[in-house]
Amino acid sequence: SDTLDESLTNTHEILLSPTLPMYSTMLRSAVQVLFIFGSCSISTNAFLTIQPKTLTRAKNVASMTSSVLQAAPAKKVHILPTEADVTAAVHQIVESSAKEAIAARGHFALAIPGGSVLKVLSTLDPESDWAEKTTLAFVNHKCIPIDDITGAIEAQAREKFLDRWGLTDVISLGGTSDGEKEAADYESKLKALPESKLPRDDDGFPVFDLALVGVGDDGHIGSLYPNQGEIDVVDGPWIVSASWKEPPGISLTLPVMQRAKKTVISAAGQSVKYPNGKASAMRLAVADGNVSPKDFPASALRENAVWIFDEPNGSEMDLEMSTVEKAVADA
């Protein structure tokens, strides 16, 4: 039928897209299943559809909408007994990732967010001189003066661990409140790095050796928030601006997060107000079949990330207890 022909044409374009590696296998499998059972139409809810546009900057992202495939549950999920175990696992992954990258090409490219990840890294004491051979970028950052200790991730990271580590090769923002300009300038700084420091893949996207990504209660990753246009930027920009926020912020785009050689998402700790930490958000992120990356962005990293939780934060998932060693080996 005309409907089927049109659907297959659109699907063929998607399957050939070099910018969507995480979806290609699932899409091919879905098409095969539909043919096996003789379906004469393809549900628009089954596929990731991307408009064939040349994507520019965040000011245009409102028109870059897409309906996003609901990924299968994550497979690399580890629930550890305690917060200390989660911290130990992340520390070991950072150390091993740095060692592997430096052995391979003499340099380590690391991307970090703010929030609880800074607390985790604050107790890491490098076992060797890898920090001197590291380039550090930010998964996301507010567009404020970079020395503002109350809100600037860079200032907080320097105070907590960067200065102690001796890590000086930090890709900094300009410190202005102009989100669009900061995004463009930050991308330019990253693109100016040689591939020996920040490798690229065949599509021209950067490949960080390790990206530590935080997840908010609403499912945001970096500054990619639910039902905002930034989550739909999948072809072109490395950095987008969340200019609708106050203050605005910048963020790595989804394909950059997905292409990291290793992506780690951890959640640990609790409070009187939140006795199970982010348990509900973590369940939605890794396993819920009713969410998509559009309404819960963290779910877009199910196939890419190693997920490491302590017992309270993993309490809404029916999984056996894992170990630090297994979590590290999975990364």
mmCIF file of C-alpha atoms in Angstrom:
data_model
loop_
_atom_site.group_PDB
_atom_site.id
_atom_site.type_symbol
_atom_site.label_atom_id
_atom_site.label_comp_id
_atom_site.label_asym_id
_atom_site.label_seq_id
_atom_site.Cartn_x
_atom_site.Cartn_y
_atom_site.Cartn_z
ATOM 1 C CA SER A 1 0.000 0.000 0.000
ATOM 2 C CA ASP A 2 1.005 3.635 -0.318
ATOM 3 C CA THR A 3 1.093 3.873 3.463
ATOM 4 C CA LEU A 4 3.451 0.923 3.738
ATOM 5 C CA ASP A 5 5.677 2.198 0.927
ATOM 6 C CA GLU A 6 5.935 5.603 2.552
ATOM 7 C CA SER A 7 6.612 4.056 5.962
ATOM 8 C CA LEU A 8 9.335 1.828 4.566
ATOM 9 C CA THR A 9 10.940 4.752 2.779
ATOM 10 C CA ASN A 10 11.033 6.749 5.988
ATOM 11 C CA THR A 11 12.297 3.752 7.940
ATOM 12 C CA HIS A 12 15.009 3.082 5.358
ATOM 13 C CA GLU A 13 16.236 6.648 5.763
ATOM 14 C CA ILE A 14 16.428 6.177 9.508
ATOM 15 C CA LEU A 15 18.254 2.860 9.299
ATOM 16 C CA LEU A 16 20.871 4.399 7.048
ATOM 17 C CA SER A 17 21.428 7.375 9.312
ATOM 18 C CA PRO A 18 25.008 7.249 10.665
ATOM 19 C CA THR A 19 24.027 9.432 13.588
ATOM 20 C CA LEU A 20 21.677 6.942 15.268
ATOM 21 C CA PRO A 21 23.777 3.886 16.156
ATOM 22 C CA MET A 22 21.827 3.023 19.283
ATOM 23 C CA TYR A 23 18.574 2.556 17.375
ATOM 24 C CA SER A 24 19.665 0.805 14.182
ATOM 25 C CA THR A 25 19.647 -2.767 15.483
ATOM 26 C CA MET A 26 16.299 -2.374 17.214
ATOM 27 C CA LEU A 27 14.728 -0.807 14.142
ATOM 28 C CA ARG A 28 15.931 -3.544 11.827
ATOM 29 C CA SER A 29 14.573 -6.162 14.214
ATOM 30 C CA ALA A 30 11.228 -4.378 14.420
ATOM 31 C CA VAL A 31 10.928 -4.240 10.627
ATOM 32 C CA GLN A 32 11.719 -7.943 10.352
ATOM 33 C CA VAL A 33 9.067 -8.813 12.921
ATOM 34 C CA LEU A 34 6.475 -6.763 11.056
ATOM 35 C CA PHE A 35 7.213 -8.534 7.798
ATOM 36 C CA ILE A 36 7.146 -11.967 9.422
ATOM 37 C CA PHE A 37 3.667 -11.405 10.718
ATOM 38 C CA GLY A 38 2.438 -9.828 7.509
ATOM 39 C CA SER A 39 1.630 -6.424 8.894
ATOM 40 C CA CYS A 40 0.532 -3.973 6.224
ATOM 41 C CA SER A 41 1.272 -0.846 8.193
ATOM 42 C CA ILE A 42 3.895 0.449 10.592
ATOM 43 C CA SER A 43 2.906 2.162 13.792
ATOM 44 C CA THR A 44 4.266 5.659 14.109
ATOM 45 C CA ASN A 45 4.843 4.934 17.782
ATOM 46 C CA ALA A 46 7.275 2.118 16.999
ATOM 47 C CA PHE A 47 10.043 4.138 15.432
ATOM 48 C CA LEU A 48 12.303 7.064 15.967
ATOM 49 C CA THR A 49 11.495 9.569 13.230
ATOM 50 C CA ILE A 50 13.842 12.397 12.421
ATOM 51 C CA GLN A 51 13.049 15.223 10.084
ATOM 52 C CA PRO A 52 15.742 15.485 7.365
ATOM 53 C CA LYS A 53 16.919 18.917 8.405
ATOM 54 C CA THR A 54 20.310 20.413 8.919
ATOM 55 C CA LEU A 55 20.334 21.153 12.619
ATOM 56 C CA THR A 56 21.782 24.412 13.817
ATOM 57 C CA ARG A 57 21.784 25.945 17.266
ATOM 58 C CA ALA A 58 19.491 25.698 20.229
ATOM 59 C CA LYS A 59 17.433 28.748 19.229
ATOM 60 C CA ASN A 60 15.971 26.591 16.452
ATOM 61 C CA VAL A 61 15.465 23.392 18.403
ATOM 62 C CA ALA A 62 11.754 23.977 18.846
ATOM 63 C CA SER A 63 11.305 22.902 15.219
ATOM 64 C CA MET A 64 13.599 19.866 15.558
ATOM 65 C CA THR A 65 11.035 17.616 17.166
ATOM 66 C CA SER A 66 10.999 13.862 16.871
ATOM 67 C CA SER A 67 9.014 10.987 18.292
ATOM 68 C CA VAL A 68 11.485 8.773 20.089
ATOM 69 C CA LEU A 69 11.666 5.015 20.313
ATOM 70 C CA GLN A 70 11.068 3.516 23.720
ATOM 71 C CA ALA A 71 14.238 1.575 24.437
ATOM 72 C CA ALA A 72 14.354 -1.873 25.955
ATOM 73 C CA PRO A 73 15.252 -2.063 29.649
ATOM 74 C CA ALA A 74 18.905 -1.433 30.480
ATOM 75 C CA LYS A 75 21.080 -4.524 30.883
ATOM 76 C CA LYS A 76 24.109 -3.140 32.718
ATOM 77 C CA VAL A 77 22.434 -2.311 36.027
ATOM 78 C CA HIS A 78 24.164 -2.950 39.342
ATOM 79 C CA ILE A 79 22.665 -2.517 42.792
ATOM 80 C CA LEU A 80 25.314 -2.429 45.492
ATOM 81 C CA PRO A 81 24.774 -2.682 49.251
ATOM 82 C CA THR A 82 25.965 0.770 50.296
ATOM 83 C CA GLU A 83 26.735 4.288 49.138
ATOM 84 C CA ALA A 84 30.403 3.600 49.882
ATOM 85 C CA ASP A 85 30.308 0.674 47.445
ATOM 86 C CA VAL A 86 28.903 2.903 44.698
ATOM 87 C CA THR A 87 31.646 5.456 45.339
ATOM 88 C CA ALA A 88 34.304 2.745 45.248
ATOM 89 C CA ALA A 89 32.976 1.416 41.938
ATOM 90 C CA VAL A 90 32.995 4.864 40.313
ATOM 91 C CA HIS A 91 36.518 5.529 41.596
ATOM 92 C CA GLN A 92 37.778 2.277 40.113
ATOM 93 C CA ILE A 93 36.086 2.979 36.773
ATOM 94 C CA VAL A 94 37.707 6.418 36.583
ATOM 95 C CA GLU A 95 41.116 4.937 37.386
ATOM 96 C CA SER A 96 40.812 2.064 34.902
ATOM 97 C CA SER A 97 39.413 4.289 32.144
ATOM 98 C CA ALA A 98 42.278 6.735 32.545
ATOM 99 C CA LYS A 99 44.842 3.943 32.520
ATOM 100 C CA GLU A 100 43.377 2.382 29.359
ATOM 101 C CA ALA A 101 43.138 5.670 27.453
ATOM 102 C CA ILE A 102 46.645 6.800 28.346
ATOM 103 C CA ALA A 103 48.074 3.414 27.410
ATOM 104 C CA ALA A 104 46.296 3.607 24.047
ATOM 105 C CA ARG A 105 47.102 7.168 22.980
ATOM 106 C CA GLY A 106 48.755 9.000 25.859
ATOM 107 C CA HIS A 107 45.736 11.009 26.985
ATOM 108 C CA PHE A 108 42.402 10.724 28.830
ATOM 109 C CA ALA A 109 39.230 12.647 27.925
ATOM 110 C CA LEU A 110 36.785 12.934 30.824
ATOM 111 C CA ALA A 111 33.368 14.609 30.985
ATOM 112 C CA ILE A 112 31.673 15.336 34.303
ATOM 113 C CA PRO A 113 28.432 16.944 35.518
ATOM 114 C CA GLY A 114 27.769 18.686 38.786
ATOM 115 C CA GLY A 115 25.640 17.571 41.712
ATOM 116 C CA SER A 116 26.283 14.307 43.502
ATOM 117 C CA VAL A 117 29.035 13.264 41.081
ATOM 118 C CA LEU A 118 31.235 16.031 42.504
ATOM 119 C CA LYS A 119 30.781 14.507 45.949
ATOM 120 C CA VAL A 120 31.803 11.102 44.627
ATOM 121 C CA LEU A 121 34.925 12.474 42.934
ATOM 122 C CA SER A 122 35.861 14.581 45.947
ATOM 123 C CA THR A 123 37.123 11.484 47.786
ATOM 124 C CA LEU A 124 39.110 10.080 44.857
ATOM 125 C CA ASP A 125 42.895 10.165 45.231
ATOM 126 C CA PRO A 126 44.503 9.310 41.873
ATOM 127 C CA GLU A 127 46.778 6.294 42.097
ATOM 128 C CA SER A 128 49.121 7.643 39.419
ATOM 129 C CA ASP A 129 49.787 10.812 37.414
ATOM 130 C CA TRP A 130 46.857 10.343 35.013
ATOM 131 C CA ALA A 131 45.314 13.699 36.012
ATOM 132 C CA GLU A 132 48.283 15.434 34.389
ATOM 133 C CA LYS A 133 47.368 13.713 31.114
ATOM 134 C CA THR A 134 43.655 14.448 31.264
ATOM 135 C CA THR A 135 41.418 16.898 29.444
ATOM 136 C CA LEU A 136 38.240 17.615 31.371
ATOM 137 C CA ALA A 137 35.007 18.972 29.893
ATOM 138 C CA PHE A 138 31.607 19.483 31.432
ATOM 139 C CA VAL A 139 28.494 17.474 30.596
ATOM 140 C CA ASN A 140 26.562 20.590 31.510
ATOM 141 C CA HIS A 141 27.246 23.938 33.145
ATOM 142 C CA LYS A 142 25.331 27.076 34.062
ATOM 143 C CA CYS A 143 26.155 30.237 32.141
ATOM 144 C CA ILE A 144 27.462 32.183 35.107
ATOM 145 C CA PRO A 145 30.932 33.364 36.154
ATOM 146 C CA ILE A 146 33.093 30.256 36.381
ATOM 147 C CA ASP A 147 34.483 31.313 39.774
ATOM 148 C CA ASP A 148 31.006 31.483 41.352
ATOM 149 C CA ILE A 149 31.379 28.785 43.975
ATOM 150 C CA THR A 150 27.636 28.807 44.698
ATOM 151 C CA GLY A 151 26.619 27.619 41.255
ATOM 152 C CA ALA A 152 29.516 27.089 38.857
ATOM 153 C CA ILE A 153 30.418 23.415 38.489
ATOM 154 C CA GLU A 154 33.978 24.326 37.535
ATOM 155 C CA ALA A 155 34.535 26.359 40.702
ATOM 156 C CA GLN A 156 33.077 23.591 42.848
ATOM 157 C CA ALA A 157 35.116 20.905 41.099
ATOM 158 C CA ARG A 158 38.328 22.894 41.482
ATOM 159 C CA GLU A 159 37.700 23.356 45.180
ATOM 160 C CA LYS A 160 36.711 19.739 45.814
ATOM 161 C CA PHE A 161 39.279 17.814 43.772
ATOM 162 C CA LEU A 162 40.682 19.289 40.541
ATOM 163 C CA ASP A 163 43.315 21.462 42.202
ATOM 164 C CA ARG A 164 44.296 18.629 44.514
ATOM 165 C CA TRP A 165 44.599 16.241 41.590
ATOM 166 C CA GLY A 166 46.718 18.689 39.632
ATOM 167 C CA LEU A 167 44.295 18.559 36.686
ATOM 168 C CA THR A 168 44.794 21.816 34.819
ATOM 169 C CA ASP A 169 43.548 21.076 31.287
ATOM 170 C CA VAL A 170 39.941 22.123 31.882
ATOM 171 C CA ILE A 171 37.698 23.312 29.047
ATOM 172 C CA SER A 172 36.065 26.341 30.648
ATOM 173 C CA LEU A 173 33.055 28.428 29.741
ATOM 174 C CA GLY A 174 33.429 32.133 29.112
ATOM 175 C CA GLY A 175 31.500 33.068 32.235
ATOM 176 C CA THR A 176 28.761 35.124 30.553
ATOM 177 C CA SER A 177 24.985 34.803 30.761
ATOM 178 C CA ASP A 178 24.574 34.453 26.995
ATOM 179 C CA GLY A 179 23.568 30.813 26.576
ATOM 180 C CA GLU A 180 23.672 30.768 22.789
ATOM 181 C CA LYS A 181 27.151 32.279 22.633
ATOM 182 C CA GLU A 182 28.466 30.085 25.426
ATOM 183 C CA ALA A 183 27.206 26.959 23.640
ATOM 184 C CA ALA A 184 28.785 27.972 20.338
ATOM 185 C CA ASP A 185 32.067 28.957 21.976
ATOM 186 C CA TYR A 186 32.248 25.778 24.053
ATOM 187 C CA GLU A 187 31.725 23.633 20.987
ATOM 188 C CA SER A 188 34.460 25.567 19.193
ATOM 189 C CA LYS A 189 36.846 24.912 22.076
ATOM 190 C CA LEU A 190 36.102 21.193 21.977
ATOM 191 C CA LYS A 191 36.490 21.049 18.206
ATOM 192 C CA ALA A 192 39.850 22.795 18.489
ATOM 193 C CA LEU A 193 41.213 19.880 20.535
ATOM 194 C CA PRO A 194 43.347 17.448 18.528
ATOM 195 C CA GLU A 195 42.070 13.910 18.195
ATOM 196 C CA SER A 196 44.937 12.753 20.364
ATOM 197 C CA LYS A 197 43.137 14.527 23.216
ATOM 198 C CA LEU A 198 39.507 14.114 22.140
ATOM 199 C CA PRO A 199 38.960 11.400 19.533
ATOM 200 C CA ARG A 200 36.172 11.581 16.939
ATOM 201 C CA ASP A 201 34.099 8.796 15.450
ATOM 202 C CA ASP A 202 33.295 8.264 11.780
ATOM 203 C CA ASP A 203 30.397 10.726 12.029
ATOM 204 C CA GLY A 204 32.644 13.466 13.365
ATOM 205 C CA PHE A 205 31.261 13.365 16.908
ATOM 206 C CA PRO A 206 33.611 13.466 19.910
ATOM 207 C CA VAL A 207 34.244 10.259 21.830
ATOM 208 C CA PHE A 208 35.029 10.858 25.494
ATOM 209 C CA ASP A 209 36.855 8.023 27.184
ATOM 210 C CA LEU A 210 34.505 8.384 30.133
ATOM 211 C CA ALA A 211 31.356 10.422 30.682
ATOM 212 C CA LEU A 212 29.896 10.566 34.170
ATOM 213 C CA VAL A 213 26.274 11.619 33.789
ATOM 214 C CA GLY A 214 23.824 12.658 36.485
ATOM 215 C CA VAL A 215 20.068 12.069 36.387
ATOM 216 C CA GLY A 216 17.513 14.393 37.932
ATOM 217 C CA ASP A 217 14.246 13.358 39.557
ATOM 218 C CA ASP A 218 12.482 14.449 36.369
ATOM 219 C CA GLY A 219 14.818 12.374 34.221
ATOM 220 C CA HIS A 220 16.967 15.187 32.874
ATOM 221 C CA ILE A 221 20.552 14.405 31.888
ATOM 222 C CA GLY A 222 23.019 17.252 31.601
ATOM 223 C CA SER A 223 20.752 20.152 30.679
ATOM 224 C CA LEU A 224 18.539 18.023 28.447
ATOM 225 C CA TYR A 225 15.157 18.352 30.135
ATOM 226 C CA PRO A 226 11.860 16.552 29.529
ATOM 227 C CA ASN A 227 9.712 17.853 26.686
ATOM 228 C CA GLN A 228 12.250 20.473 25.653
ATOM 229 C CA GLY A 229 13.698 20.738 22.166
ATOM 230 C CA GLU A 230 17.303 20.122 23.218
ATOM 231 C CA ILE A 231 16.682 16.382 23.640
ATOM 232 C CA ASP A 232 15.787 16.162 19.934
ATOM 233 C CA VAL A 233 19.118 17.484 18.663
ATOM 234 C CA VAL A 234 20.613 14.313 17.246
ATOM 235 C CA ASP A 235 22.451 15.411 14.105
ATOM 236 C CA GLY A 236 25.088 18.115 14.098
ATOM 237 C CA PRO A 237 25.781 20.165 17.219
ATOM 238 C CA TRP A 238 27.926 18.798 20.018
ATOM 239 C CA ILE A 239 26.645 21.417 22.471
ATOM 240 C CA VAL A 240 23.223 23.000 22.953
ATOM 241 C CA SER A 241 22.012 25.864 25.082
ATOM 242 C CA ALA A 242 19.129 25.545 27.504
ATOM 243 C CA SER A 243 18.349 29.219 27.048
ATOM 244 C CA TRP A 244 14.834 28.893 28.434
ATOM 245 C CA LYS A 245 16.334 28.372 31.897
ATOM 246 C CA GLU A 246 17.341 31.168 34.247
ATOM 247 C CA PRO A 247 20.259 31.338 34.307
ATOM 248 C CA PRO A 248 20.699 29.544 30.996
ATOM 249 C CA GLY A 249 22.974 26.547 30.720
ATOM 250 C CA ILE A 250 24.825 24.505 28.147
ATOM 251 C CA SER A 251 24.891 20.751 27.677
ATOM 252 C CA LEU A 252 26.466 18.018 25.648
ATOM 253 C CA THR A 253 23.910 16.766 23.140
ATOM 254 C CA LEU A 254 22.429 13.293 23.386
ATOM 255 C CA PRO A 255 24.563 11.712 20.631
ATOM 256 C CA VAL A 256 27.728 12.960 22.345
ATOM 257 C CA MET A 257 26.664 11.350 25.628
ATOM 258 C CA GLN A 258 25.766 8.138 23.797
ATOM 259 C CA ARG A 259 29.100 7.948 21.985
ATOM 260 C CA ALA A 260 31.339 8.063 25.032
ATOM 261 C CA LYS A 261 33.518 4.967 25.227
ATOM 262 C CA LYS A 262 32.148 4.484 28.726
ATOM 263 C CA THR A 263 29.125 6.208 30.263
ATOM 264 C CA VAL A 264 28.421 5.771 33.950
ATOM 265 C CA ILE A 265 25.309 6.861 35.835
ATOM 266 C CA SER A 266 25.314 6.415 39.586
ATOM 267 C CA ALA A 267 22.830 7.199 42.331
ATOM 268 C CA ALA A 268 23.481 6.731 46.018
ATOM 269 C CA GLY A 269 22.556 8.247 49.346
ATOM 270 C CA GLN A 270 19.274 9.173 50.971
ATOM 271 C CA SER A 271 17.710 11.740 53.263
ATOM 272 C CA VAL A 272 14.840 12.041 55.712
ATOM 273 C CA LYS A 273 12.727 13.584 52.954
ATOM 274 C CA TYR A 274 13.818 11.001 50.370
ATOM 275 C CA PRO A 275 14.483 7.758 52.276
ATOM 276 C CA ASN A 276 14.891 5.850 49.007
ATOM 277 C CA GLY A 277 16.879 8.554 47.222
ATOM 278 C CA LYS A 278 16.012 8.662 43.522
ATOM 279 C CA ALA A 279 14.555 5.153 43.387
ATOM 280 C CA SER A 280 11.501 6.112 41.334
ATOM 281 C CA ALA A 281 13.524 8.113 38.839
ATOM 282 C CA MET A 282 16.067 5.322 38.447
ATOM 283 C CA ARG A 283 13.352 2.748 37.783
ATOM 284 C CA LEU A 284 11.842 4.985 35.116
ATOM 285 C CA ALA A 285 15.264 5.571 33.617
ATOM 286 C CA VAL A 286 16.331 1.954 33.265
ATOM 287 C CA ALA A 287 13.205 -0.164 32.939
ATOM 288 C CA ASP A 288 9.844 1.557 32.566
ATOM 289 C CA GLY A 289 8.238 0.746 29.232
ATOM 290 C CA ASN A 290 5.903 3.708 29.280
ATOM 291 C CA VAL A 291 8.503 6.468 29.060
ATOM 292 C CA SER A 292 10.468 7.740 26.089
ATOM 293 C CA PRO A 293 13.559 9.953 25.904
ATOM 294 C CA LYS A 294 11.282 12.866 25.081
ATOM 295 C CA ASP A 295 9.446 12.734 28.399
ATOM 296 C CA PHE A 296 12.234 11.065 30.428
ATOM 297 C CA PRO A 297 15.592 11.836 28.767
ATOM 298 C CA ALA A 298 17.679 9.473 30.917
ATOM 299 C CA SER A 299 15.976 6.510 29.250
ATOM 300 C CA ALA A 300 17.881 7.395 26.058
ATOM 301 C CA LEU A 301 21.051 6.104 27.730
ATOM 302 C CA ARG A 302 19.726 2.664 28.622
ATOM 303 C CA GLU A 303 21.846 0.895 26.033
ATOM 304 C CA ASN A 304 24.917 3.065 26.521
ATOM 305 C CA ALA A 305 25.430 3.436 30.253
ATOM 306 C CA VAL A 306 26.469 1.318 33.181
ATOM 307 C CA TRP A 307 23.986 2.092 35.968
ATOM 308 C CA ILE A 308 25.227 1.777 39.538
ATOM 309 C CA PHE A 309 22.933 2.295 42.547
ATOM 310 C CA ASP A 310 23.028 1.666 46.243
ATOM 311 C CA GLU A 311 20.261 -0.433 47.789
ATOM 312 C CA PRO A 312 17.801 2.427 48.552
ATOM 313 C CA ASN A 313 18.124 3.947 45.067
ATOM 314 C CA GLY A 314 17.650 0.545 43.447
ATOM 315 C CA SER A 315 14.806 -0.497 45.726
ATOM 316 C CA GLU A 316 12.077 -0.233 43.069
ATOM 317 C CA MET A 317 13.842 -2.684 40.759
ATOM 318 C CA ASP A 318 13.559 -6.442 41.119
ATOM 319 C CA LEU A 319 17.257 -7.159 40.739
ATOM 320 C CA GLU A 320 19.730 -9.213 42.701
ATOM 321 C CA MET A 321 22.449 -7.493 44.657
ATOM 322 C CA SER A 322 25.650 -7.034 42.667
ATOM 323 C CA THR A 323 29.235 -6.319 43.664
ATOM 324 C CA VAL A 324 31.754 -3.563 43.090
ATOM 325 C CA GLU A 325 33.861 -5.944 41.027
ATOM 326 C CA LYS A 326 30.983 -6.836 38.699
ATOM 327 C CA ALA A 327 30.002 -3.185 38.222
ATOM 328 C CA VAL A 328 33.576 -2.228 37.337
ATOM 329 C CA ALA A 329 33.945 -5.157 34.962
ATOM 330 C CA ASP A 330 30.733 -4.139 33.157
ATOM 331 C CA ALA A 331 32.046 -0.643 32.423
#
